[in-house]
Amino acid sequence: MLGPDGRPTGYVITADRPPAPEPTRAEQAFQQASMPMSVFDTRQRYLRLNDGACRVMGVREEEVVGRAFMDSVEDNEHSRGFLSRLRQVVESGRSLRYENFTGAPALNGERAWNMVMWPLTDPSGELTAVALAAFDSTEQYWARRRMALLNEAAKAIGTTLDVVHTADELVEIIVHGFADFASVDLLDWVLGADESPPTAPEGDVMLRRVAHGSVREGTPEAAVALGGLDVYPAYSPTRLPLGL
């Protein structure tokens, strides 16, 4: 800056922001890990998230850093359980592992996560943060559920030779295992004394409702009452060839 006489009256100093230091190998390993990883302070506020955690949550790291965990998620049983375990690590100073089955904001449907949380300490040994890594265990979770369902079915279905009772057992397993509603319709000859099936019909088939069940009280979805007849048209995709 120059004055009227051309002499300098002041100076302007400009400075560029120094370049960010190159990330260390450890920082690269954290950021590029295949599983979601994050770090929280002792008050359960976000300190760091890696790329995997950001993808699962559908956010950028800068959007949540400094925010409390419960401010970034829906307030439900799963979120409160997660929060309680973060606090448990802070209070106990020990790592823990647990499985959580819940939805992920940026992923379709619910998924199972096998999580590991562990304390971070400074050189003096004081606990300063909690780190966690989450492993997607959805396939293993459903494999265990299917195996448990098969074991339960083997024990609960076919306890008697009564066809209607067996149908009730089947519905009970299906509804509590994976369906909201299930029904069993049978040909009348199955319920009678004649053990010889009739010839395959060419037109519509009449089936009798022998069992149905629902997760909702009173089975409001049932369009056919127990003991009633339902028509399965020849073009119905649910109809199998007679005798199969």
JSON list of C-alpha atoms in Angstrom, two decimals:
[
{"chain": "A", "resi": 1, "resn": "MET", "atom": "CA", "xyz": [0.00, 0.00, 0.00]},
{"chain": "A", "resi": 2, "resn": "LEU", "atom": "CA", "xyz": [1.43, 3.39, -1.06]},
{"chain": "A", "resi": 3, "resn": "GLY", "atom": "CA", "xyz": [0.65, 6.83, 0.30]},
{"chain": "A", "resi": 4, "resn": "PRO", "atom": "CA", "xyz": [0.14, 10.07, -1.68]},
{"chain": "A", "resi": 5, "resn": "ASP", "atom": "CA", "xyz": [3.87, 10.62, -1.85]},
{"chain": "A", "resi": 6, "resn": "GLY", "atom": "CA", "xyz": [4.46, 7.17, -3.22]},
{"chain": "A", "resi": 7, "resn": "ARG", "atom": "CA", "xyz": [5.96, 5.84, -0.05]},
{"chain": "A", "resi": 8, "resn": "PRO", "atom": "CA", "xyz": [4.66, 2.56, 1.40]},
{"chain": "A", "resi": 9, "resn": "THR", "atom": "CA", "xyz": [2.20, 3.02, 4.25]},
{"chain": "A", "resi": 10, "resn": "GLY", "atom": "CA", "xyz": [1.38, -0.58, 4.96]},
{"chain": "A", "resi": 11, "resn": "TYR", "atom": "CA", "xyz": [1.83, -4.11, 3.82]},
{"chain": "A", "resi": 12, "resn": "VAL", "atom": "CA", "xyz": [-0.53, -6.93, 2.89]},
{"chain": "A", "resi": 13, "resn": "ILE", "atom": "CA", "xyz": [0.55, -10.44, 3.63]},
{"chain": "A", "resi": 14, "resn": "THR", "atom": "CA", "xyz": [-1.17, -13.42, 2.04]},
{"chain": "A", "resi": 15, "resn": "ALA", "atom": "CA", "xyz": [-0.60, -17.04, 2.93]},
{"chain": "A", "resi": 16, "resn": "ASP", "atom": "CA", "xyz": [-1.84, -20.27, 1.45]},
{"chain": "A", "resi": 17, "resn": "ARG", "atom": "CA", "xyz": [-3.19, -23.05, 3.63]},
{"chain": "A", "resi": 18, "resn": "PRO", "atom": "CA", "xyz": [-0.44, -25.60, 4.09]},
{"chain": "A", "resi": 19, "resn": "PRO", "atom": "CA", "xyz": [-1.11, -28.85, 2.26]},
{"chain": "A", "resi": 20, "resn": "ALA", "atom": "CA", "xyz": [-2.67, -31.61, 4.32]},
{"chain": "A", "resi": 21, "resn": "PRO", "atom": "CA", "xyz": [-0.14, -34.20, 5.40]},
{"chain": "A", "resi": 22, "resn": "GLU", "atom": "CA", "xyz": [-0.18, -37.47, 3.53]},
{"chain": "A", "resi": 23, "resn": "PRO", "atom": "CA", "xyz": [-2.25, -40.07, 5.40]},
{"chain": "A", "resi": 24, "resn": "THR", "atom": "CA", "xyz": [-0.26, -42.76, 7.15]},
{"chain": "A", "resi": 25, "resn": "ARG", "atom": "CA", "xyz": [-0.68, -46.43, 6.31]},
{"chain": "A", "resi": 26, "resn": "ALA", "atom": "CA", "xyz": [-2.72, -46.87, 9.47]},
{"chain": "A", "resi": 27, "resn": "GLU", "atom": "CA", "xyz": [-5.06, -44.04, 8.45]},
{"chain": "A", "resi": 28, "resn": "GLN", "atom": "CA", "xyz": [-5.42, -45.51, 4.97]},
{"chain": "A", "resi": 29, "resn": "ALA", "atom": "CA", "xyz": [-6.21, -48.93, 6.45]},
{"chain": "A", "resi": 30, "resn": "PHE", "atom": "CA", "xyz": [-8.93, -47.40, 8.64]},
{"chain": "A", "resi": 31, "resn": "GLN", "atom": "CA", "xyz": [-10.46, -45.28, 5.88]},
{"chain": "A", "resi": 32, "resn": "GLN", "atom": "CA", "xyz": [-10.41, -48.00, 3.20]},
{"chain": "A", "resi": 33, "resn": "ALA", "atom": "CA", "xyz": [-11.38, -50.98, 5.39]},
{"chain": "A", "resi": 34, "resn": "SER", "atom": "CA", "xyz": [-14.00, -53.23, 3.81]},
{"chain": "A", "resi": 35, "resn": "MET", "atom": "CA", "xyz": [-16.13, -53.18, 6.97]},
{"chain": "A", "resi": 36, "resn": "PRO", "atom": "CA", "xyz": [-17.76, -50.09, 8.54]},
{"chain": "A", "resi": 37, "resn": "MET", "atom": "CA", "xyz": [-15.58, -48.59, 11.28]},
{"chain": "A", "resi": 38, "resn": "SER", "atom": "CA", "xyz": [-16.13, -45.54, 13.47]},
{"chain": "A", "resi": 39, "resn": "VAL", "atom": "CA", "xyz": [-14.82, -43.82, 16.58]},
{"chain": "A", "resi": 40, "resn": "PHE", "atom": "CA", "xyz": [-16.86, -42.12, 19.34]},
{"chain": "A", "resi": 41, "resn": "ASP", "atom": "CA", "xyz": [-15.77, -39.96, 22.24]},
{"chain": "A", "resi": 42, "resn": "THR", "atom": "CA", "xyz": [-16.72, -40.84, 25.81]},
{"chain": "A", "resi": 43, "resn": "ARG", "atom": "CA", "xyz": [-20.03, -38.98, 25.42]},
{"chain": "A", "resi": 44, "resn": "GLN", "atom": "CA", "xyz": [-20.98, -41.03, 22.36]},
{"chain": "A", "resi": 45, "resn": "ARG", "atom": "CA", "xyz": [-20.31, -38.29, 19.83]},
{"chain": "A", "resi": 46, "resn": "TYR", "atom": "CA", "xyz": [-18.83, -39.12, 16.44]},
{"chain": "A", "resi": 47, "resn": "LEU", "atom": "CA", "xyz": [-15.10, -38.50, 16.05]},
{"chain": "A", "resi": 48, "resn": "ARG", "atom": "CA", "xyz": [-14.33, -40.45, 12.86]},
{"chain": "A", "resi": 49, "resn": "LEU", "atom": "CA", "xyz": [-16.11, -42.61, 10.29]},
{"chain": "A", "resi": 50, "resn": "ASN", "atom": "CA", "xyz": [-14.48, -44.57, 7.50]},
{"chain": "A", "resi": 51, "resn": "ASP", "atom": "CA", "xyz": [-15.79, -44.88, 3.97]},
{"chain": "A", "resi": 52, "resn": "GLY", "atom": "CA", "xyz": [-17.64, -48.12, 4.78]},
{"chain": "A", "resi": 53, "resn": "ALA", "atom": "CA", "xyz": [-19.55, -46.54, 7.67]},
{"chain": "A", "resi": 54, "resn": "CYS", "atom": "CA", "xyz": [-20.48, -43.55, 5.52]},
{"chain": "A", "resi": 55, "resn": "ARG", "atom": "CA", "xyz": [-21.84, -45.84, 2.80]},
{"chain": "A", "resi": 56, "resn": "VAL", "atom": "CA", "xyz": [-23.98, -47.79, 5.25]},
{"chain": "A", "resi": 57, "resn": "MET", "atom": "CA", "xyz": [-25.35, -44.64, 6.89]},
{"chain": "A", "resi": 58, "resn": "GLY", "atom": "CA", "xyz": [-25.72, -42.71, 3.65]},
{"chain": "A", "resi": 59, "resn": "VAL", "atom": "CA", "xyz": [-23.91, -39.63, 4.99]},
{"chain": "A", "resi": 60, "resn": "ARG", "atom": "CA", "xyz": [-20.62, -37.78, 4.60]},
{"chain": "A", "resi": 61, "resn": "GLU", "atom": "CA", "xyz": [-18.26, -37.87, 7.53]},
{"chain": "A", "resi": 62, "resn": "GLU", "atom": "CA", "xyz": [-18.38, -34.11, 8.06]},
{"chain": "A", "resi": 63, "resn": "GLU", "atom": "CA", "xyz": [-22.17, -34.26, 8.42]},
{"chain": "A", "resi": 64, "resn": "VAL", "atom": "CA", "xyz": [-22.05, -36.27, 11.65]},
{"chain": "A", "resi": 65, "resn": "VAL", "atom": "CA", "xyz": [-18.66, -35.60, 13.27]},
{"chain": "A", "resi": 66, "resn": "GLY", "atom": "CA", "xyz": [-19.30, -33.87, 16.60]},
{"chain": "A", "resi": 67, "resn": "ARG", "atom": "CA", "xyz": [-22.93, -35.00, 16.75]},
{"chain": "A", "resi": 68, "resn": "ALA", "atom": "CA", "xyz": [-24.29, -37.39, 19.37]},
{"chain": "A", "resi": 69, "resn": "PHE", "atom": "CA", "xyz": [-25.09, -40.86, 18.08]},
{"chain": "A", "resi": 70, "resn": "MET", "atom": "CA", "xyz": [-28.82, -40.66, 18.93]},
{"chain": "A", "resi": 71, "resn": "ASP", "atom": "CA", "xyz": [-29.10, -37.43, 16.93]},
{"chain": "A", "resi": 72, "resn": "SER", "atom": "CA", "xyz": [-28.18, -39.31, 13.75]},
{"chain": "A", "resi": 73, "resn": "VAL", "atom": "CA", "xyz": [-30.47, -42.34, 13.98]},
{"chain": "A", "resi": 74, "resn": "GLU", "atom": "CA", "xyz": [-34.08, -43.25, 14.64]},
{"chain": "A", "resi": 75, "resn": "ASP", "atom": "CA", "xyz": [-34.93, -43.62, 18.32]},
{"chain": "A", "resi": 76, "resn": "ASN", "atom": "CA", "xyz": [-35.79, -47.31, 18.58]},
{"chain": "A", "resi": 77, "resn": "GLU", "atom": "CA", "xyz": [-34.82, -50.42, 20.54]},
{"chain": "A", "resi": 78, "resn": "HIS", "atom": "CA", "xyz": [-31.83, -51.23, 18.31]},
{"chain": "A", "resi": 79, "resn": "SER", "atom": "CA", "xyz": [-30.39, -47.71, 18.53]},
{"chain": "A", "resi": 80, "resn": "ARG", "atom": "CA", "xyz": [-30.81, -47.58, 22.29]},
{"chain": "A", "resi": 81, "resn": "GLY", "atom": "CA", "xyz": [-29.14, -50.98, 22.60]},
{"chain": "A", "resi": 82, "resn": "PHE", "atom": "CA", "xyz": [-26.20, -49.78, 20.51]},
{"chain": "A", "resi": 83, "resn": "LEU", "atom": "CA", "xyz": [-25.89, -46.65, 22.65]},
{"chain": "A", "resi": 84, "resn": "SER", "atom": "CA", "xyz": [-25.97, -48.64, 25.89]},
{"chain": "A", "resi": 85, "resn": "ARG", "atom": "CA", "xyz": [-23.06, -50.79, 24.69]},
{"chain": "A", "resi": 86, "resn": "LEU", "atom": "CA", "xyz": [-20.99, -47.76, 23.75]},
{"chain": "A", "resi": 87, "resn": "ARG", "atom": "CA", "xyz": [-21.54, -46.51, 27.30]},
{"chain": "A", "resi": 88, "resn": "GLN", "atom": "CA", "xyz": [-20.72, -49.94, 28.70]},
{"chain": "A", "resi": 89, "resn": "VAL", "atom": "CA", "xyz": [-17.28, -49.86, 27.08]},
{"chain": "A", "resi": 90, "resn": "VAL", "atom": "CA", "xyz": [-16.65, -46.38, 28.55]},
{"chain": "A", "resi": 91, "resn": "GLU", "atom": "CA", "xyz": [-17.74, -47.47, 32.03]},
{"chain": "A", "resi": 92, "resn": "SER", "atom": "CA", "xyz": [-15.99, -50.84, 32.06]},
{"chain": "A", "resi": 93, "resn": "GLY", "atom": "CA", "xyz": [-12.92, -50.06, 29.97]},
{"chain": "A", "resi": 94, "resn": "ARG", "atom": "CA", "xyz": [-13.30, -53.47, 28.33]},
{"chain": "A", "resi": 95, "resn": "SER", "atom": "CA", "xyz": [-14.08, -54.47, 24.76]},
{"chain": "A", "resi": 96, "resn": "LEU", "atom": "CA", "xyz": [-17.25, -56.33, 23.86]},
{"chain": "A", "resi": 97, "resn": "ARG", "atom": "CA", "xyz": [-18.86, -58.11, 20.94]},
{"chain": "A", "resi": 98, "resn": "TYR", "atom": "CA", "xyz": [-22.54, -58.44, 20.05]},
{"chain": "A", "resi": 99, "resn": "GLU", "atom": "CA", "xyz": [-24.87, -59.06, 17.12]},
{"chain": "A", "resi": 100, "resn": "ASN", "atom": "CA", "xyz": [-27.55, -56.60, 16.08]},
{"chain": "A", "resi": 101, "resn": "PHE", "atom": "CA", "xyz": [-30.28, -57.14, 13.46]},
{"chain": "A", "resi": 102, "resn": "THR", "atom": "CA", "xyz": [-31.56, -53.84, 12.17]},
{"chain": "A", "resi": 103, "resn": "GLY", "atom": "CA", "xyz": [-32.02, -51.66, 9.13]},
{"chain": "A", "resi": 104, "resn": "ALA", "atom": "CA", "xyz": [-29.23, -49.60, 7.57]},
{"chain": "A", "resi": 105, "resn": "PRO", "atom": "CA", "xyz": [-30.22, -46.14, 6.28]},
{"chain": "A", "resi": 106, "resn": "ALA", "atom": "CA", "xyz": [-28.50, -46.57, 2.91]},
{"chain": "A", "resi": 107, "resn": "LEU", "atom": "CA", "xyz": [-29.13, -50.31, 2.41]},
{"chain": "A", "resi": 108, "resn": "ASN", "atom": "CA", "xyz": [-32.33, -52.08, 1.39]},
{"chain": "A", "resi": 109, "resn": "GLY", "atom": "CA", "xyz": [-33.96, -54.17, 4.11]},
{"chain": "A", "resi": 110, "resn": "GLU", "atom": "CA", "xyz": [-32.68, -55.19, 7.51]},
{"chain": "A", "resi": 111, "resn": "ARG", "atom": "CA", "xyz": [-29.26, -56.70, 7.99]},
{"chain": "A", "resi": 112, "resn": "ALA", "atom": "CA", "xyz": [-27.40, -58.51, 10.74]},
{"chain": "A", "resi": 113, "resn": "TRP", "atom": "CA", "xyz": [-24.22, -56.91, 12.07]},
{"chain": "A", "resi": 114, "resn": "ASN", "atom": "CA", "xyz": [-21.61, -58.60, 14.21]},
{"chain": "A", "resi": 115, "resn": "MET", "atom": "CA", "xyz": [-20.00, -55.71, 16.08]},
{"chain": "A", "resi": 116, "resn": "VAL", "atom": "CA", "xyz": [-16.80, -55.36, 18.04]},
{"chain": "A", "resi": 117, "resn": "MET", "atom": "CA", "xyz": [-16.26, -52.34, 20.30]},
{"chain": "A", "resi": 118, "resn": "TRP", "atom": "CA", "xyz": [-13.05, -51.57, 22.16]},
{"chain": "A", "resi": 119, "resn": "PRO", "atom": "CA", "xyz": [-11.67, -48.71, 24.29]},
{"chain": "A", "resi": 120, "resn": "LEU", "atom": "CA", "xyz": [-8.98, -46.29, 23.09]},
{"chain": "A", "resi": 121, "resn": "THR", "atom": "CA", "xyz": [-6.59, -44.85, 25.67]},
{"chain": "A", "resi": 122, "resn": "ASP", "atom": "CA", "xyz": [-3.97, -42.09, 25.69]},
{"chain": "A", "resi": 123, "resn": "PRO", "atom": "CA", "xyz": [-0.31, -42.66, 26.74]},
{"chain": "A", "resi": 124, "resn": "SER", "atom": "CA", "xyz": [-1.27, -42.20, 30.39]},
{"chain": "A", "resi": 125, "resn": "GLY", "atom": "CA", "xyz": [-3.84, -44.99, 30.14]},
{"chain": "A", "resi": 126, "resn": "GLU", "atom": "CA", "xyz": [-6.90, -42.75, 30.37]},
{"chain": "A", "resi": 127, "resn": "LEU", "atom": "CA", "xyz": [-9.84, -43.88, 28.23]},
{"chain": "A", "resi": 128, "resn": "THR", "atom": "CA", "xyz": [-10.52, -41.22, 25.60]},
{"chain": "A", "resi": 129, "resn": "ALA", "atom": "CA", "xyz": [-12.71, -42.86, 22.94]},
{"chain": "A", "resi": 130, "resn": "VAL", "atom": "CA", "xyz": [-14.47, -46.02, 21.78]},
{"chain": "A", "resi": 131, "resn": "ALA", "atom": "CA", "xyz": [-13.78, -47.61, 18.40]},
{"chain": "A", "resi": 132, "resn": "LEU", "atom": "CA", "xyz": [-15.93, -50.16, 16.65]},
{"chain": "A", "resi": 133, "resn": "ALA", "atom": "CA", "xyz": [-15.96, -52.36, 13.58]},
{"chain": "A", "resi": 134, "resn": "ALA", "atom": "CA", "xyz": [-19.12, -53.94, 12.15]},
{"chain": "A", "resi": 135, "resn": "PHE", "atom": "CA", "xyz": [-19.12, -57.14, 10.09]},
{"chain": "A", "resi": 136, "resn": "ASP", "atom": "CA", "xyz": [-22.11, -57.91, 7.87]},
{"chain": "A", "resi": 137, "resn": "SER", "atom": "CA", "xyz": [-23.30, -61.35, 9.06]},
{"chain": "A", "resi": 138, "resn": "THR", "atom": "CA", "xyz": [-26.70, -61.35, 7.31]},
{"chain": "A", "resi": 139, "resn": "GLU", "atom": "CA", "xyz": [-26.14, -64.59, 5.38]},
{"chain": "A", "resi": 140, "resn": "GLN", "atom": "CA", "xyz": [-24.98, -66.44, 8.49]},
{"chain": "A", "resi": 141, "resn": "TYR", "atom": "CA", "xyz": [-27.90, -65.00, 10.48]},
{"chain": "A", "resi": 142, "resn": "TRP", "atom": "CA", "xyz": [-30.52, -66.27, 8.03]},
{"chain": "A", "resi": 143, "resn": "ALA", "atom": "CA", "xyz": [-28.75, -69.62, 7.69]},
{"chain": "A", "resi": 144, "resn": "ARG", "atom": "CA", "xyz": [-29.07, -70.07, 11.46]},
{"chain": "A", "resi": 145, "resn": "ARG", "atom": "CA", "xyz": [-32.72, -68.99, 11.35]},
{"chain": "A", "resi": 146, "resn": "ARG", "atom": "CA", "xyz": [-33.49, -71.50, 8.57]},
{"chain": "A", "resi": 147, "resn": "MET", "atom": "CA", "xyz": [-31.74, -74.29, 10.44]},
{"chain": "A", "resi": 148, "resn": "ALA", "atom": "CA", "xyz": [-33.61, -73.45, 13.64]},
{"chain": "A", "resi": 149, "resn": "LEU", "atom": "CA", "xyz": [-36.90, -73.40, 11.72]},
{"chain": "A", "resi": 150, "resn": "LEU", "atom": "CA", "xyz": [-36.20, -76.79, 10.16]},
{"chain": "A", "resi": 151, "resn": "ASN", "atom": "CA", "xyz": [-35.35, -78.25, 13.57]},
{"chain": "A", "resi": 152, "resn": "GLU", "atom": "CA", "xyz": [-38.54, -76.80, 15.06]},
{"chain": "A", "resi": 153, "resn": "ALA", "atom": "CA", "xyz": [-40.60, -78.13, 12.13]},
{"chain": "A", "resi": 154, "resn": "ALA", "atom": "CA", "xyz": [-39.12, -81.60, 12.49]},
{"chain": "A", "resi": 155, "resn": "LYS", "atom": "CA", "xyz": [-40.19, -81.67, 16.14]},
{"chain": "A", "resi": 156, "resn": "ALA", "atom": "CA", "xyz": [-43.59, -79.99, 15.83]},
{"chain": "A", "resi": 157, "resn": "ILE", "atom": "CA", "xyz": [-45.10, -81.22, 12.52]},
{"chain": "A", "resi": 158, "resn": "GLY", "atom": "CA", "xyz": [-46.56, -84.68, 12.17]},
{"chain": "A", "resi": 159, "resn": "THR", "atom": "CA", "xyz": [-46.96, -85.48, 15.84]},
{"chain": "A", "resi": 160, "resn": "THR", "atom": "CA", "xyz": [-50.21, -87.31, 14.97]},
{"chain": "A", "resi": 161, "resn": "LEU", "atom": "CA", "xyz": [-51.68, -88.99, 11.89]},
{"chain": "A", "resi": 162, "resn": "ASP", "atom": "CA", "xyz": [-54.59, -86.56, 11.89]},
{"chain": "A", "resi": 163, "resn": "VAL", "atom": "CA", "xyz": [-54.44, -84.50, 8.69]},
{"chain": "A", "resi": 164, "resn": "VAL", "atom": "CA", "xyz": [-56.18, -81.42, 10.11]},
{"chain": "A", "resi": 165, "resn": "HIS", "atom": "CA", "xyz": [-53.99, -81.39, 13.20]},
{"chain": "A", "resi": 166, "resn": "THR", "atom": "CA", "xyz": [-50.89, -81.64, 11.00]},
{"chain": "A", "resi": 167, "resn": "ALA", "atom": "CA", "xyz": [-52.16, -78.70, 8.93]},
{"chain": "A", "resi": 168, "resn": "ASP", "atom": "CA", "xyz": [-52.55, -76.66, 12.13]},
{"chain": "A", "resi": 169, "resn": "GLU", "atom": "CA", "xyz": [-48.98, -77.53, 13.13]},
{"chain": "A", "resi": 170, "resn": "LEU", "atom": "CA", "xyz": [-47.70, -76.49, 9.71]},
{"chain": "A", "resi": 171, "resn": "VAL", "atom": "CA", "xyz": [-49.47, -73.12, 9.87]},
{"chain": "A", "resi": 172, "resn": "GLU", "atom": "CA", "xyz": [-48.14, -72.50, 13.39]},
{"chain": "A", "resi": 173, "resn": "ILE", "atom": "CA", "xyz": [-44.55, -73.03, 12.23]},
{"chain": "A", "resi": 174, "resn": "ILE", "atom": "CA", "xyz": [-44.94, -70.94, 9.07]},
{"chain": "A", "resi": 175, "resn": "VAL", "atom": "CA", "xyz": [-46.59, -67.93, 10.71]},
{"chain": "A", "resi": 176, "resn": "HIS", "atom": "CA", "xyz": [-44.21, -67.70, 13.63]},
{"chain": "A", "resi": 177, "resn": "GLY", "atom": "CA", "xyz": [-41.21, -68.48, 11.44]},
{"chain": "A", "resi": 178, "resn": "PHE", "atom": "CA", "xyz": [-41.41, -66.18, 8.44]},
{"chain": "A", "resi": 179, "resn": "ALA", "atom": "CA", "xyz": [-44.96, -65.39, 7.23]},
{"chain": "A", "resi": 180, "resn": "ASP", "atom": "CA", "xyz": [-47.67, -62.95, 8.33]},
{"chain": "A", "resi": 181, "resn": "PHE", "atom": "CA", "xyz": [-50.45, -65.25, 7.11]},
{"chain": "A", "resi": 182, "resn": "ALA", "atom": "CA", "xyz": [-50.68, -68.88, 6.02]},
{"chain": "A", "resi": 183, "resn": "SER", "atom": "CA", "xyz": [-53.49, -71.24, 5.07]},
{"chain": "A", "resi": 184, "resn": "VAL", "atom": "CA", "xyz": [-53.91, -74.91, 4.19]},
{"chain": "A", "resi": 185, "resn": "ASP", "atom": "CA", "xyz": [-56.64, -75.96, 1.74]},
{"chain": "A", "resi": 186, "resn": "LEU", "atom": "CA", "xyz": [-57.20, -79.64, 0.92]},
{"chain": "A", "resi": 187, "resn": "LEU", "atom": "CA", "xyz": [-59.23, -81.69, -1.49]},
{"chain": "A", "resi": 188, "resn": "ASP", "atom": "CA", "xyz": [-62.20, -83.34, 0.18]},
{"chain": "A", "resi": 189, "resn": "TRP", "atom": "CA", "xyz": [-60.97, -86.81, -0.68]},
{"chain": "A", "resi": 190, "resn": "VAL", "atom": "CA", "xyz": [-57.91, -86.22, 1.53]},
{"chain": "A", "resi": 191, "resn": "LEU", "atom": "CA", "xyz": [-60.25, -85.78, 4.49]},
{"chain": "A", "resi": 192, "resn": "GLY", "atom": "CA", "xyz": [-62.38, -88.82, 3.66]},
{"chain": "A", "resi": 193, "resn": "ALA", "atom": "CA", "xyz": [-61.95, -92.55, 3.95]},
{"chain": "A", "resi": 194, "resn": "ASP", "atom": "CA", "xyz": [-61.24, -93.06, 0.24]},
{"chain": "A", "resi": 195, "resn": "GLU", "atom": "CA", "xyz": [-57.47, -93.23, -0.16]},
{"chain": "A", "resi": 196, "resn": "SER", "atom": "CA", "xyz": [-57.59, -93.35, -3.96]},
{"chain": "A", "resi": 197, "resn": "PRO", "atom": "CA", "xyz": [-57.23, -89.85, -5.46]},
{"chain": "A", "resi": 198, "resn": "PRO", "atom": "CA", "xyz": [-59.66, -88.91, -8.22]},
{"chain": "A", "resi": 199, "resn": "THR", "atom": "CA", "xyz": [-58.51, -88.28, -11.76]},
{"chain": "A", "resi": 200, "resn": "ALA", "atom": "CA", "xyz": [-56.98, -84.88, -12.49]},
{"chain": "A", "resi": 201, "resn": "PRO", "atom": "CA", "xyz": [-59.75, -82.33, -13.10]},
{"chain": "A", "resi": 202, "resn": "GLU", "atom": "CA", "xyz": [-59.67, -80.24, -16.26]},
{"chain": "A", "resi": 203, "resn": "GLY", "atom": "CA", "xyz": [-61.47, -77.20, -14.85]},
{"chain": "A", "resi": 204, "resn": "ASP", "atom": "CA", "xyz": [-61.65, -75.40, -11.54]},
{"chain": "A", "resi": 205, "resn": "VAL", "atom": "CA", "xyz": [-60.76, -77.23, -8.31]},
{"chain": "A", "resi": 206, "resn": "MET", "atom": "CA", "xyz": [-62.70, -76.89, -5.05]},
{"chain": "A", "resi": 207, "resn": "LEU", "atom": "CA", "xyz": [-60.52, -77.02, -1.93]},
{"chain": "A", "resi": 208, "resn": "ARG", "atom": "CA", "xyz": [-61.64, -76.99, 1.70]},
{"chain": "A", "resi": 209, "resn": "ARG", "atom": "CA", "xyz": [-59.97, -74.69, 4.23]},
{"chain": "A", "resi": 210, "resn": "VAL", "atom": "CA", "xyz": [-58.70, -76.83, 7.10]},
{"chain": "A", "resi": 211, "resn": "ALA", "atom": "CA", "xyz": [-56.27, -74.44, 8.79]},
{"chain": "A", "resi": 212, "resn": "HIS", "atom": "CA", "xyz": [-55.11, -70.86, 8.69]},
{"chain": "A", "resi": 213, "resn": "GLY", "atom": "CA", "xyz": [-53.24, -68.49, 10.96]},
{"chain": "A", "resi": 214, "resn": "SER", "atom": "CA", "xyz": [-52.03, -64.91, 11.17]},
{"chain": "A", "resi": 215, "resn": "VAL", "atom": "CA", "xyz": [-49.76, -62.68, 13.18]},
{"chain": "A", "resi": 216, "resn": "ARG", "atom": "CA", "xyz": [-52.84, -60.47, 13.65]},
{"chain": "A", "resi": 217, "resn": "GLU", "atom": "CA", "xyz": [-55.44, -61.44, 16.19]},
{"chain": "A", "resi": 218, "resn": "GLY", "atom": "CA", "xyz": [-58.55, -62.98, 14.66]},
{"chain": "A", "resi": 219, "resn": "THR", "atom": "CA", "xyz": [-56.89, -63.74, 11.31]},
{"chain": "A", "resi": 220, "resn": "PRO", "atom": "CA", "xyz": [-58.58, -60.82, 9.49]},
{"chain": "A", "resi": 221, "resn": "GLU", "atom": "CA", "xyz": [-56.82, -61.66, 6.19]},
{"chain": "A", "resi": 222, "resn": "ALA", "atom": "CA", "xyz": [-58.71, -64.93, 5.78]},
{"chain": "A", "resi": 223, "resn": "ALA", "atom": "CA", "xyz": [-61.21, -64.68, 2.92]},
{"chain": "A", "resi": 224, "resn": "VAL", "atom": "CA", "xyz": [-62.45, -68.25, 3.53]},
{"chain": "A", "resi": 225, "resn": "ALA", "atom": "CA", "xyz": [-63.71, -69.54, 6.88]},
{"chain": "A", "resi": 226, "resn": "LEU", "atom": "CA", "xyz": [-62.44, -72.77, 8.37]},
{"chain": "A", "resi": 227, "resn": "GLY", "atom": "CA", "xyz": [-64.39, -75.62, 6.81]},
{"chain": "A", "resi": 228, "resn": "GLY", "atom": "CA", "xyz": [-65.40, -73.45, 3.85]},
{"chain": "A", "resi": 229, "resn": "LEU", "atom": "CA", "xyz": [-64.69, -74.09, 0.17]},
{"chain": "A", "resi": 230, "resn": "ASP", "atom": "CA", "xyz": [-62.41, -72.05, -2.03]},
{"chain": "A", "resi": 231, "resn": "VAL", "atom": "CA", "xyz": [-62.21, -72.19, -5.81]},
{"chain": "A", "resi": 232, "resn": "TYR", "atom": "CA", "xyz": [-58.81, -72.61, -7.47]},
{"chain": "A", "resi": 233, "resn": "PRO", "atom": "CA", "xyz": [-59.27, -71.78, -11.17]},
{"chain": "A", "resi": 234, "resn": "ALA", "atom": "CA", "xyz": [-57.49, -73.86, -13.77]},
{"chain": "A", "resi": 235, "resn": "TYR", "atom": "CA", "xyz": [-55.18, -70.92, -14.52]},
{"chain": "A", "resi": 236, "resn": "SER", "atom": "CA", "xyz": [-54.25, -70.36, -10.86]},
{"chain": "A", "resi": 237, "resn": "PRO", "atom": "CA", "xyz": [-50.44, -70.29, -10.36]},
{"chain": "A", "resi": 238, "resn": "THR", "atom": "CA", "xyz": [-50.91, -71.80, -6.88]},
{"chain": "A", "resi": 239, "resn": "ARG", "atom": "CA", "xyz": [-52.49, -74.96, -8.28]},
{"chain": "A", "resi": 240, "resn": "LEU", "atom": "CA", "xyz": [-50.35, -78.07, -8.71]},
{"chain": "A", "resi": 241, "resn": "PRO", "atom": "CA", "xyz": [-51.16, -81.16, -10.74]},
{"chain": "A", "resi": 242, "resn": "LEU", "atom": "CA", "xyz": [-53.31, -83.52, -8.70]},
{"chain": "A", "resi": 243, "resn": "GLY", "atom": "CA", "xyz": [-51.25, -86.14, -6.92]},
{"chain": "A", "resi": 244, "resn": "LEU", "atom": "CA", "xyz": [-48.09, -84.06, -6.48]}
]
